[in-house]
Coordinates of C-alpha atoms in Angstrom, one line a residue:
Chain A
M20 CA 13.8 11.6 8.5
I21 CA 10.5 10.1 9.4
Q22 CA 10.4 6.3 8.9
H23 CA 7.3 4.5 8.1
N24 CA 7.8 2.0 10.9
E25 CA 9.2 4.2 13.7
E26 CA 6.1 4.1 15.8
K27 CA 5.8 0.3 15.6
T28 CA 6.5 -1.3 19.0
C29 CA 7.6 -4.6 20.6
W30 CA 4.1 -5.7 19.8
N31 CA 5.3 -5.9 16.1
C32 CA 8.7 -7.2 16.9
P33 CA 9.6 -10.9 16.3
A34 CA 12.1 -10.7 19.1
A35 CA 9.3 -10.0 21.6
L36 CA 8.3 -13.4 22.9
L37 CA 4.8 -13.9 24.0
K38 CA 5.9 -16.9 26.0
G39 CA 2.6 -18.7 25.5
N40 CA 1.1 -15.8 27.4
V41 CA -1.8 -15.5 25.1
D42 CA -5.3 -17.0 24.9
F43 CA -6.2 -18.4 21.6
R44 CA -9.9 -17.6 21.0
A45 CA -12.2 -16.4 18.3
C46 CA -14.4 -13.4 18.3
G47 CA -17.4 -14.1 20.5
Q48 CA -15.5 -16.6 22.6
S49 CA -15.4 -15.8 26.3
I50 CA -12.2 -14.6 28.0
A51 CA -13.5 -15.6 31.4
A52 CA -11.7 -19.0 31.3
I53 CA -8.2 -17.5 31.0
R54 CA -8.5 -14.8 33.7
D55 CA -6.7 -17.0 36.2
K56 CA -3.9 -17.6 33.8
I57 CA -3.0 -14.0 33.0
S58 CA -2.8 -11.2 35.5
E59 CA -5.0 -8.3 35.2
E60 CA -2.0 -6.4 34.0
G61 CA -2.6 -8.0 30.6
L62 CA -0.1 -9.3 28.2
L63 CA 3.6 -9.0 28.9
V64 CA 6.5 -10.0 26.7
E65 CA 10.1 -11.0 27.1
C66 CA 12.8 -9.8 24.6
A67 CA 14.7 -12.7 23.0
R68 CA 17.6 -10.4 22.4
R69 CA 17.6 -8.8 25.9
P70 CA 16.4 -11.5 28.4
D71 CA 17.9 -9.4 31.2
L72 CA 15.0 -7.0 30.8
G73 CA 12.6 -9.6 32.2
M74 CA 8.9 -9.4 31.4
F75 CA 7.6 -6.0 30.3
E76 CA 4.8 -4.2 28.5
P77 CA 5.4 -4.4 24.7
S78 CA 5.6 -0.6 24.2
I79 CA 9.1 0.2 23.2
T80 CA 9.1 1.8 19.7
F81 CA 11.4 0.7 16.9
E82 CA 12.8 4.2 17.0
Q83 CA 13.7 3.8 20.7
C84 CA 14.9 0.2 20.5
P85 CA 18.7 -0.2 19.9
E86 CA 18.0 -3.6 18.2
W87 CA 16.3 -1.8 15.3
R88 CA 18.5 0.3 13.2
E89 CA 17.7 2.8 10.5
T90 CA 18.1 1.9 6.8
Q91 CA 16.9 3.4 3.6
F92 CA 13.8 1.2 3.8
G93 CA 12.9 2.0 7.4
Y94 CA 14.0 0.6 10.7
L95 CA 15.3 -3.0 10.3
L96 CA 16.0 -5.5 13.0
R97 CA 19.8 -5.7 13.4
D98 CA 21.1 -9.0 12.0
M99 CA 17.6 -10.1 11.5
R100 CA 17.5 -13.9 10.9
V101 CA 15.5 -14.4 7.7
M102 CA 14.9 -17.8 6.2
I103 CA 13.9 -17.9 2.5
L104 CA 12.1 -21.0 1.3
G105 CA 12.9 -21.4 -2.4
I106 CA 16.1 -19.4 -2.2
D107 CA 17.4 -20.6 -5.6
G108 CA 14.5 -19.1 -7.6
Y109 CA 14.0 -16.0 -9.6
L110 CA 12.8 -14.0 -6.6
G111 CA 14.4 -16.1 -3.8
W112 CA 18.0 -15.6 -4.9
T113 CA 17.5 -11.9 -5.7
L114 CA 16.0 -11.2 -2.3
A115 CA 18.7 -13.3 -0.5
L116 CA 21.4 -11.0 -1.9
K117 CA 19.5 -7.8 -1.1
L118 CA 18.7 -8.8 2.5
A119 CA 22.2 -10.1 3.1
R120 CA 23.7 -6.8 1.9
L121 CA 21.3 -5.0 4.3
G122 CA 22.9 -6.9 7.2
C123 CA 20.3 -9.6 7.6
R124 CA 21.5 -13.1 8.5
V125 CA 20.0 -15.0 5.5
S126 CA 19.4 -18.7 5.3
G127 CA 17.5 -20.7 2.8
I128 CA 16.4 -24.0 1.4
D129 CA 15.7 -25.2 -2.1
N130 CA 15.3 -28.6 -3.8
Y131 CA 16.0 -27.1 -7.3
L132 CA 12.5 -27.9 -8.3
R133 CA 12.3 -24.9 -10.5
R134 CA 15.5 -25.8 -12.4
K135 CA 14.2 -29.3 -12.9
A136 CA 10.7 -28.2 -14.0
V137 CA 12.1 -25.8 -16.6
A138 CA 14.5 -28.6 -17.8
E139 CA 11.5 -30.9 -18.1
K140 CA 10.0 -28.4 -20.5
G141 CA 13.2 -28.6 -22.6
S142 CA 14.2 -25.1 -21.5
M143 CA 16.6 -23.3 -19.2
S144 CA 17.2 -20.0 -17.7
V145 CA 18.3 -17.9 -20.7
V146 CA 20.5 -15.8 -18.5
P147 CA 23.2 -18.2 -17.4
I148 CA 23.0 -18.9 -13.7
A149 CA 25.7 -20.4 -11.5
D150 CA 25.1 -23.5 -9.3
M151 CA 24.4 -22.7 -5.6
E152 CA 27.9 -23.4 -4.4
T153 CA 29.3 -20.9 -6.9
R154 CA 26.5 -18.4 -6.1
L155 CA 27.3 -18.5 -2.3
R156 CA 31.0 -18.3 -2.9
T157 CA 30.6 -15.3 -5.3
A158 CA 28.3 -13.6 -2.8
K159 CA 31.0 -13.8 -0.2
E160 CA 33.7 -12.7 -2.5
R161 CA 31.9 -9.9 -4.3
L162 CA 29.4 -8.6 -1.7
G163 CA 31.1 -9.8 1.5
V164 CA 28.0 -11.6 2.7
E165 CA 27.5 -15.1 4.1
I166 CA 24.3 -16.9 3.1
D167 CA 23.5 -20.3 4.7
F168 CA 21.9 -22.9 2.4
R169 CA 20.5 -26.3 2.7
E170 CA 19.4 -28.4 -0.2
L171 CA 16.0 -29.5 1.2
D172 CA 12.5 -30.2 0.0
L173 CA 9.9 -28.1 1.7
L174 CA 7.8 -31.3 2.1
N175 CA 10.6 -33.0 4.1
R176 CA 9.3 -31.7 7.4
D177 CA 11.7 -33.6 9.6
E178 CA 14.7 -32.0 8.1
L179 CA 13.1 -28.6 7.8
E180 CA 12.2 -28.8 11.5
G181 CA 15.8 -29.4 12.3
Y182 CA 17.0 -26.5 10.2
L183 CA 14.3 -24.1 11.6
R184 CA 15.4 -25.0 15.1
E185 CA 19.0 -24.4 14.3
V186 CA 18.3 -21.0 12.6
Q187 CA 15.4 -19.8 14.8
P188 CA 14.3 -17.3 12.1
E189 CA 12.7 -14.0 13.0
A190 CA 11.1 -13.9 9.5
V191 CA 10.2 -16.6 7.0
V192 CA 9.8 -15.7 3.3
H193 CA 7.8 -18.4 1.6
Y194 CA 8.7 -18.5 -2.1
G195 CA 8.9 -22.3 -2.1
E196 CA 6.1 -22.9 -4.5
I197 CA 5.6 -24.0 -8.1
P198 CA 4.6 -20.7 -9.6
S199 CA 3.1 -21.6 -12.9
A200 CA -0.5 -21.6 -14.1
P201 CA 0.2 -23.5 -17.4
Y202 CA 2.4 -26.1 -15.6
S203 CA -0.6 -26.9 -13.4
M204 CA -2.9 -27.3 -16.4
V205 CA -0.7 -29.7 -18.4
D206 CA -2.4 -32.9 -17.0
A207 CA -3.5 -34.5 -13.8
E208 CA 0.1 -35.3 -12.8
H209 CA 1.2 -31.7 -13.0
A210 CA -1.9 -30.3 -11.4
I211 CA -1.5 -32.7 -8.4
K212 CA 2.2 -32.0 -8.1
T213 CA 1.5 -28.3 -8.0
Q214 CA -1.3 -28.5 -5.4
H215 CA 0.6 -31.1 -3.4
N216 CA 3.8 -29.0 -3.2
N217 CA 2.2 -25.7 -2.7
T218 CA -0.7 -26.4 -0.4
L219 CA 0.7 -29.2 1.7
G220 CA 4.2 -27.5 1.8
T221 CA 2.6 -24.3 3.1
L222 CA 0.5 -26.1 5.6
G223 CA 3.5 -28.0 6.9
V224 CA 5.5 -24.8 7.2
L225 CA 2.7 -23.2 9.3
F226 CA 2.8 -26.0 11.8
L227 CA 6.5 -25.8 12.1
V228 CA 6.5 -22.1 12.5
K229 CA 3.9 -22.5 15.2
E230 CA 6.1 -25.0 17.1
I231 CA 9.5 -23.4 16.6
C232 CA 9.3 -19.6 15.9
P233 CA 5.6 -18.4 16.4
E234 CA 6.7 -14.8 16.6
A235 CA 8.3 -14.9 13.1
N236 CA 7.0 -12.6 10.4
I237 CA 5.7 -14.9 7.6
L238 CA 5.9 -13.3 4.2
K239 CA 3.8 -15.6 2.1
L240 CA 3.8 -15.1 -1.6
G241 CA 0.3 -15.1 -3.1
T242 CA -0.7 -13.8 -6.4
M243 CA -3.1 -11.2 -7.9
G244 CA -4.4 -14.1 -9.9
E245 CA -6.2 -15.4 -6.8
Y246 CA -8.8 -12.6 -7.2
G247 CA -9.7 -13.3 -10.8
T248 CA -11.2 -10.5 -13.0
P249 CA -14.8 -10.0 -11.9
L250 CA -16.9 -8.8 -14.8
T251 CA -19.0 -6.6 -12.5
G252 CA -15.9 -4.4 -12.2
R253 CA -16.2 -4.4 -8.4
P254 CA -12.9 -3.2 -6.7
I255 CA -10.2 -5.7 -6.0
F256 CA -9.4 -4.8 -2.5
E257 CA -6.3 -5.8 -0.6
G258 CA -7.5 -9.3 0.5
L259 CA -9.8 -8.0 3.2
F260 CA -12.8 -5.7 2.7
P261 CA -12.4 -2.2 4.1
A262 CA -14.7 -1.0 6.9
D263 CA -17.0 0.8 4.6
A264 CA -17.7 -2.1 2.3
V265 CA -21.3 -2.9 3.1
L266 CA -23.5 -5.9 2.2
T267 CA -27.1 -4.8 1.5
W268 CA -29.9 -7.4 1.6
R269 CA -33.6 -7.0 2.1
G270 CA -33.1 -3.4 3.0
Q271 CA -30.7 -4.1 5.8
E272 CA -26.9 -3.3 5.9
W273 CA -23.9 -5.1 7.3
S274 CA -20.3 -4.0 7.3
M275 CA -18.0 -6.5 5.5
G276 CA -15.0 -4.8 7.1
G277 CA -12.1 -7.2 7.7
E278 CA -13.7 -10.2 6.0
L279 CA -11.8 -12.0 3.2
T280 CA -12.8 -10.8 -0.2
P281 CA -14.0 -13.2 -2.8
R282 CA -11.4 -15.3 -4.7
D283 CA -11.8 -16.5 -8.3
P284 CA -8.7 -18.4 -9.2
A285 CA -7.8 -18.9 -12.9
S286 CA -5.9 -22.2 -12.9
F287 CA -5.2 -25.1 -10.6
Y288 CA -2.0 -23.3 -9.6
H289 CA -4.1 -20.3 -8.6
V290 CA -6.4 -22.6 -6.6
S291 CA -3.4 -23.8 -4.7
K292 CA -2.6 -20.2 -3.8
V293 CA -6.1 -19.6 -2.6
Q294 CA -6.0 -22.6 -0.4
D295 CA -2.7 -21.3 1.0
T296 CA -4.4 -18.0 1.7
F297 CA -7.1 -19.7 3.8
N298 CA -4.5 -21.9 5.6
V299 CA -2.3 -18.9 6.5
Y300 CA -5.4 -16.9 7.5
E301 CA -6.6 -19.7 9.8
A302 CA -3.1 -20.3 11.3
C303 CA -2.9 -16.6 12.3
K304 CA -6.3 -16.9 13.9
Y305 CA -5.8 -20.2 15.7
W306 CA -2.2 -19.7 16.9
W307 CA -1.4 -16.0 16.8
L308 CA 1.0 -16.3 13.9
R309 CA 1.6 -13.1 12.0
S310 CA 1.7 -12.9 8.2
Y311 CA 1.7 -10.7 5.2
D312 CA 0.0 -12.4 2.3
V313 CA 1.6 -10.8 -0.6
M314 CA -0.7 -10.6 -3.6
Q315 CA 1.9 -10.0 -6.2
G316 CA 1.5 -8.8 -9.7
V317 CA 3.4 -10.3 -12.6
I318 CA 7.1 -9.6 -12.1
F319 CA 9.4 -8.5 -14.9
G320 CA 13.0 -7.7 -15.3
V321 CA 16.5 -8.9 -14.6
H322 CA 18.1 -6.1 -12.6
T323 CA 18.9 -5.4 -9.0
E324 CA 22.0 -3.7 -7.8
E325 CA 23.2 -7.0 -6.2
V326 CA 22.5 -9.5 -9.1
S327 CA 24.1 -7.1 -11.6
E328 CA 27.3 -7.1 -9.5
H329 CA 28.7 -10.3 -11.2
P330 CA 27.6 -12.9 -13.8
D331 CA 27.6 -15.6 -11.1
L332 CA 25.2 -13.6 -9.0
R333 CA 22.6 -13.3 -11.8
T334 CA 19.1 -14.5 -11.1
R335 CA 17.3 -16.8 -13.5
L336 CA 15.2 -15.6 -16.4
D337 CA 12.7 -18.0 -18.0
V338 CA 11.0 -17.4 -21.3
D339 CA 9.2 -20.7 -21.9
E340 CA 5.4 -20.8 -22.0
W341 CA 5.3 -22.4 -18.5
F342 CA 7.6 -20.3 -16.4
G343 CA 8.3 -17.2 -18.6
T344 CA 6.1 -14.3 -17.5
V345 CA 4.6 -12.2 -20.2
I346 CA 7.0 -9.2 -20.5
N347 CA 10.0 -11.5 -20.2
R348 CA 8.6 -13.7 -23.0
F349 CA 7.9 -10.7 -25.2
V350 CA 11.5 -9.3 -24.9
A351 CA 12.8 -12.8 -25.7
Q352 CA 10.6 -13.0 -28.8
A353 CA 11.6 -9.6 -29.9
V354 CA 15.3 -10.6 -29.7
L355 CA 14.6 -13.8 -31.6
G356 CA 12.6 -12.1 -34.3
I357 CA 9.4 -14.0 -33.4
P358 CA 6.2 -11.9 -33.5
L359 CA 5.2 -11.3 -29.8
T360 CA 2.4 -13.7 -28.9
V361 CA -0.7 -12.0 -27.5
Y362 CA -3.3 -14.5 -26.4
G363 CA -6.9 -13.8 -27.6
S364 CA -7.8 -10.2 -27.9
G365 CA -5.0 -9.1 -25.7
E366 CA -7.4 -7.0 -23.7
Q367 CA -6.6 -8.9 -20.5
I368 CA -5.5 -6.5 -17.8
R369 CA -3.0 -7.6 -15.2
G370 CA -0.9 -6.0 -12.5
Y371 CA 2.9 -5.7 -12.9
L372 CA 5.9 -4.9 -10.9
A373 CA 9.6 -4.7 -11.7
L374 CA 11.9 -7.1 -10.0
E375 CA 13.8 -4.4 -8.2
D376 CA 10.6 -2.8 -6.9
A377 CA 9.3 -6.2 -5.8
M378 CA 12.4 -6.7 -3.7
E379 CA 12.1 -3.3 -2.1
C380 CA 8.5 -4.1 -1.2
M381 CA 9.6 -7.4 0.5
V382 CA 12.2 -5.6 2.5
R383 CA 9.7 -3.0 3.7
L384 CA 7.3 -5.8 4.6
L385 CA 10.0 -7.5 6.6
S386 CA 10.7 -4.1 8.3
S387 CA 7.2 -3.8 9.6
P388 CA 5.9 -7.1 10.9
P389 CA 2.2 -7.4 11.6
E390 CA 1.0 -7.7 15.2
P391 CA 0.6 -11.1 16.9
G392 CA -2.2 -13.0 15.2
Q393 CA -2.6 -10.4 12.5
Y394 CA -3.2 -11.7 9.0
D395 CA -2.7 -8.8 6.6
V396 CA -2.7 -8.7 2.8
V397 CA -1.0 -6.3 0.4
N398 CA -1.5 -6.0 -3.3
Q399 CA 2.0 -5.7 -4.5
L400 CA 2.1 -4.1 -7.9
S401 CA 3.0 -0.8 -9.4
Q402 CA 1.0 -0.6 -12.6
L403 CA -1.8 -2.2 -14.6
H404 CA -1.5 -2.9 -18.3
K405 CA -3.4 -4.7 -21.1
V406 CA -1.3 -7.5 -22.6
K407 CA -1.6 -6.0 -26.1
D408 CA -0.3 -2.7 -24.8
L409 CA 2.7 -4.4 -23.2
A410 CA 3.5 -5.9 -26.6
E411 CA 3.4 -2.3 -28.1
I412 CA 5.8 -1.1 -25.4
V413 CA 8.2 -3.9 -25.9
A414 CA 8.1 -3.4 -29.6
R415 CA 8.8 0.3 -29.3
V416 CA 11.8 -0.1 -26.9
G417 CA 13.1 -3.0 -29.1
S418 CA 12.9 -1.0 -32.3
Q419 CA 13.8 2.5 -31.1
R420 CA 16.6 1.6 -28.7
H421 CA 18.0 -1.6 -30.2
G422 CA 17.2 -1.4 -33.9
L423 CA 15.1 -4.6 -33.9
T424 CA 12.1 -5.2 -36.2
V425 CA 9.3 -6.3 -34.0
R426 CA 5.9 -7.5 -35.0
I427 CA 3.0 -8.8 -32.9
Q428 CA 0.8 -11.8 -33.4
R429 CA -2.6 -12.6 -31.9
V430 CA -3.0 -16.3 -31.2
E431 CA -5.9 -18.4 -30.0
N432 CA -6.2 -18.1 -26.2
P433 CA -5.4 -21.5 -24.8
R434 CA -6.5 -20.3 -21.3
V435 CA -10.1 -20.1 -20.0
E436 CA -10.2 -16.5 -19.0
A437 CA -12.1 -13.3 -19.8
D438 CA -10.6 -11.6 -22.8
E439 CA -12.2 -8.3 -22.0
H440 CA -13.0 -7.2 -18.5
P441 CA -12.9 -4.2 -16.2
F442 CA -10.2 -4.1 -13.6
L443 CA -10.3 -1.7 -10.6
V444 CA -7.4 -2.6 -8.2
V445 CA -6.7 -1.1 -4.8
A446 CA -3.0 -1.2 -3.9
K447 CA -2.6 1.4 -1.1
K448 CA -0.9 -0.3 1.8
L449 CA 2.6 -0.5 0.5
R450 CA 2.5 3.2 -0.3
E451 CA 0.5 4.6 2.6
N452 CA 1.8 2.4 5.4
L453 CA 5.2 1.2 4.3
G454 CA 6.7 4.2 2.5
Y455 CA 7.1 2.4 -0.9
Q456 CA 7.2 4.5 -4.1
P457 CA 7.7 2.7 -7.5
K458 CA 11.2 3.5 -8.8
T459 CA 11.5 1.4 -12.0
T460 CA 9.6 2.2 -15.1
L461 CA 8.6 -0.4 -17.6
E462 CA 10.6 1.1 -20.4
V463 CA 13.8 1.4 -18.4
E464 CA 13.6 -2.2 -17.2
I465 CA 12.7 -3.5 -20.7
D466 CA 15.6 -1.7 -22.1
K467 CA 17.9 -3.4 -19.5
M468 CA 16.4 -6.7 -20.5
F469 CA 17.1 -6.1 -24.1
T470 CA 20.7 -5.2 -23.4
L471 CA 21.2 -8.4 -21.4
L472 CA 19.4 -10.7 -23.8
L473 CA 21.2 -9.3 -26.8
Q474 CA 24.6 -10.3 -25.4
P475 CA 26.0 -13.1 -27.6
G476 CA 26.2 -15.7 -24.9
V477 CA 22.6 -15.1 -23.8
R478 CA 21.3 -14.7 -27.4
G479 CA 22.7 -18.2 -28.2
R480 CA 20.9 -19.7 -25.3
L481 CA 17.7 -18.0 -26.4
E482 CA 18.0 -19.6 -29.8
S483 CA 18.3 -23.0 -28.3
V484 CA 15.1 -22.7 -26.3
K485 CA 13.0 -20.7 -28.9
G486 CA 10.7 -23.7 -29.4
T487 CA 9.4 -23.5 -25.8
V488 CA 8.0 -20.0 -25.9
F489 CA 4.9 -20.5 -28.1
P490 CA 1.9 -21.7 -26.0
K491 CA 0.8 -25.3 -26.3
T492 CA -0.9 -26.0 -23.0
W493 CA -4.6 -25.7 -23.3
W494 CA -6.8 -25.3 -20.3
S495 CA -9.3 -27.5 -22.1
G496 CA -6.9 -30.4 -21.8
E497 CA -6.8 -30.7 -25.6
H498 CA -3.5 -31.5 -27.3
K499 CA -3.5 -29.4 -30.3
E500 CA -1.6 -26.6 -32.0
T501 CA -2.4 -23.1 -31.1
M502 CA -3.3 -21.1 -34.2
T503 CA -2.1 -17.7 -35.1
L504 CA -5.1 -15.4 -35.7
E505 CA -3.4 -12.3 -37.0
V506 CA 0.1 -10.9 -37.3
Y507 CA 0.3 -7.1 -37.2
E508 CA 2.7 -4.2 -37.1
P509 CA 3.0 -2.3 -33.8
G510 CA 0.8 0.8 -33.6
N511 CA -2.0 -0.6 -35.7
H512 CA -4.4 -1.6 -33.0
A513 CA -6.5 1.2 -31.6
A514 CA -7.4 1.4 -28.0
A515 CA -10.6 -0.4 -27.2
G516 CA -12.5 -2.0 -24.3
Y517 CA -12.0 -1.2 -20.6
S518 CA -9.5 1.1 -19.1
P519 CA -7.5 -0.2 -16.1
E520 CA -7.9 1.7 -12.9
L521 CA -5.4 1.5 -10.0
V522 CA -6.2 3.1 -6.7
V523 CA -2.9 3.8 -4.8
T524 CA -3.9 6.5 -2.3
E525 CA -6.8 7.2 0.0
H526 CA -8.5 9.7 -2.3
N527 CA -7.7 8.8 -5.9
G528 CA -10.6 7.0 -7.5
D529 CA -13.0 8.1 -4.8
D530 CA -15.0 10.2 -7.2
Chain B
M234 CA -6.6 7.4 21.1
E235 CA -5.2 4.1 22.4
I236 CA -5.4 3.8 26.2
T237 CA -4.5 1.1 28.8
D238 CA -6.4 0.0 31.9
R239 CA -4.3 2.4 33.9
E240 CA -5.9 5.3 32.1
F241 CA -9.4 3.8 32.0
E242 CA -10.6 5.6 35.1
E243 CA -9.4 9.0 33.9
K244 CA -10.1 8.8 30.1
V245 CA -13.4 6.8 30.2
L246 CA -15.1 6.8 33.6
S247 CA -14.3 10.4 34.6
S248 CA -14.6 11.9 31.1
E249 CA -16.7 15.0 30.8
K250 CA -17.5 14.2 27.3
P251 CA -19.4 11.1 26.2
V252 CA -16.9 8.3 25.2
L253 CA -16.9 5.9 22.3
L254 CA -14.7 3.1 23.4
E255 CA -13.6 0.3 21.1
Y256 CA -12.1 -3.0 22.4
W257 CA -9.9 -4.5 19.7
A258 CA -7.5 -7.4 19.3
S259 CA -4.5 -7.8 17.0
W260 CA -5.9 -11.1 15.6
C261 CA -9.2 -9.5 14.6
P262 CA -9.1 -8.3 11.0
P263 CA -12.3 -6.1 11.3
C264 CA -10.6 -4.3 14.2
H265 CA -7.8 -3.3 11.9
T266 CA -10.0 -2.1 9.1
I267 CA -12.1 0.0 11.5
K268 CA -9.0 2.0 12.8
K269 CA -9.1 4.4 9.9
V270 CA -12.8 5.2 10.5
L271 CA -12.2 5.9 14.2
K272 CA -9.2 8.0 13.4
K273 CA -11.3 10.1 11.0
L274 CA -14.1 10.5 13.6
D275 CA -11.6 11.4 16.2
E276 CA -10.3 14.3 14.0
E277 CA -13.8 15.7 13.7
D278 CA -15.7 17.5 16.5
I279 CA -18.4 15.0 17.0
G280 CA -19.1 15.6 20.7
Y281 CA -17.4 12.3 21.7
S282 CA -14.1 11.3 23.0
I283 CA -12.9 8.3 21.1
V284 CA -10.7 5.7 22.7
T285 CA -9.5 2.2 21.8
V286 CA -8.3 -0.5 24.1
N287 CA -6.4 -3.7 23.2
V288 CA -8.4 -6.4 24.9
D289 CA -5.5 -8.8 25.4
R290 CA -3.2 -6.3 26.9
N291 CA -5.9 -4.8 29.2
L292 CA -7.9 -7.6 30.7
G293 CA -9.1 -5.8 33.9
Y294 CA -12.0 -3.7 32.6
A295 CA -12.6 -6.1 29.7
S296 CA -13.4 -8.7 32.3
K297 CA -15.5 -6.4 34.4
Y298 CA -17.6 -5.4 31.4
Q299 CA -17.6 -9.0 30.0
V300 CA -16.2 -8.2 26.6
K301 CA -16.4 -11.3 24.5
G302 CA -16.6 -10.4 20.8
V303 CA -14.3 -7.8 19.2
P304 CA -14.6 -5.2 17.9
C305 CA -16.8 -4.2 20.8
F306 CA -18.1 -0.7 20.8
M307 CA -19.2 0.9 24.0
I308 CA -20.6 4.3 24.8
F309 CA -20.0 5.7 28.2
K310 CA -21.7 8.8 29.7
Q311 CA -20.7 10.2 33.0
G312 CA -18.9 7.0 33.8
E313 CA -21.9 4.8 33.0
L314 CA -22.0 2.2 30.2
V315 CA -25.1 3.2 28.2
H316 CA -24.8 1.2 25.0
R317 CA -22.7 -1.6 23.5
E318 CA -22.6 -3.2 20.0
V319 CA -20.3 -6.0 18.8
G320 CA -19.0 -6.6 15.3
A321 CA -17.7 -4.6 12.4
K322 CA -19.5 -1.4 11.6
S323 CA -19.4 0.9 8.6
E324 CA -18.7 4.6 9.2
K325 CA -22.4 5.3 8.5
Q326 CA -23.5 2.8 11.2
I327 CA -21.0 4.2 13.8
R328 CA -22.2 7.8 13.1
A329 CA -25.8 6.6 13.5
M330 CA -24.9 4.9 16.8
L331 CA -23.2 8.0 18.1
T332 CA -26.1 10.3 17.1
D333 CA -28.6 8.0 18.7
H334 CA -26.9 8.2 22.1
L335 CA -25.6 11.8 22.2

């Protein structure tokens, strides 16, 4: 079997230590000054796992190297030390179990900020989740895996430094951020808290990685929301312009290849993620750190093989207006008999990805680290949908498979965003370079969510938080009720406006 | 085709065909985006041999030819450097550069 990463070499491997053997310079900066420091042989590395090999050219392939072993997701560094920042969250916990089961040595920190913020809203995870102690014990008993955990605030750099030195991670997955646009738009306090935690937390992590484990593969979670939805309909590339994107001005042409594409964030939360993007980009440039900036679509779903193994291994599911993502909220509303709340026209197009597919993408990214100093961006999504079409799909699955009566309501849009816009998204790298193929369909995952949320225990919890689902946070800062504009039966709104366009291979969409 | 300094003499300086050489670096985003274009050109019969060299891992000739910015495109004919351009290029611009110097 041909693996997507078999031709990668030590050059991509976090165990290959550059030993400060590099010259940090920008394009256009002379290399003359460092000629004395480095032999004309060029750059050599030492293997952290095999120091007996001495210094050598970084040219052993993953396929040849005994430290990399074959898995269903490509070659994976044996016992890879992965630290997950934000390991208690919706994605963090799910990924921890997947990686641990794949043989990685998983560690993680969390300060339970997500649990506290959801509680602040008067809500909770509608799927009951165990405390961390129980989670870790159950993971050991049921899956036979040991996960190391520290209760730790990302902003506590002294303690984080100690933990990083102890673990010496070969990969750092950075999920340790407040992931909510509406939360950041509540008031000044929430906006500042979001930007402080996200931006300064990330900046601190970058400095620590540089000091302690500069070869580590940093998987930084960004969001498709960083790009915005340009009304020109220009393509949303994967963070960096391709070589053939050309700027034309006064009859002259310049290649934009490799330059960062424009960002147009949609909330103060999204601004924090854009700032992160620039900080990670710069850190890679200044210090030869390596990172995938993962521009993730909206995640939906509750299922992976590991979390479904036992109730105490379940990951959280939020349905409140702050932390509940749209499909998750729709399913909750359908179960509760509340018409599904579509904001504005419902013509907003967004990218989506099932939880299980998102986890596979992260594993694949961990299996194929960028080169030293390489900042790379992937658009991590499997499909594009209009919000009102999602409501139709949830309504259909709810009524046909679970006998529910589901209606849809259009409400005033409390956000400042384009209701109707074209959306042409490029998401090729995960498929072309990393061997990913989407596996989970929207209908199948929504069906699994209904099955879980209709369980009596979960249903009862849903009832107790039903008041937190309807949107109340206005981007305008006004404190007012959001009015319902229309309530309608599914199937009664004809297709209108723009059609989403997703480019996933070299040639689709070229014409 | 990726080469090292050890192969420079054979693949560049002694090449029968004209050579388009690109110096690149792992920390240079435009260098990564240009790879696909070079690969495509390499698969065509354009009258050039196309080689790429990592500037950090191969400092010898990079120093000799005073490579500063990357990506750095150089055209060699019969072992002589006849042209150089620095910075990202579109496929159209690279083709034009090659045609001009064939």
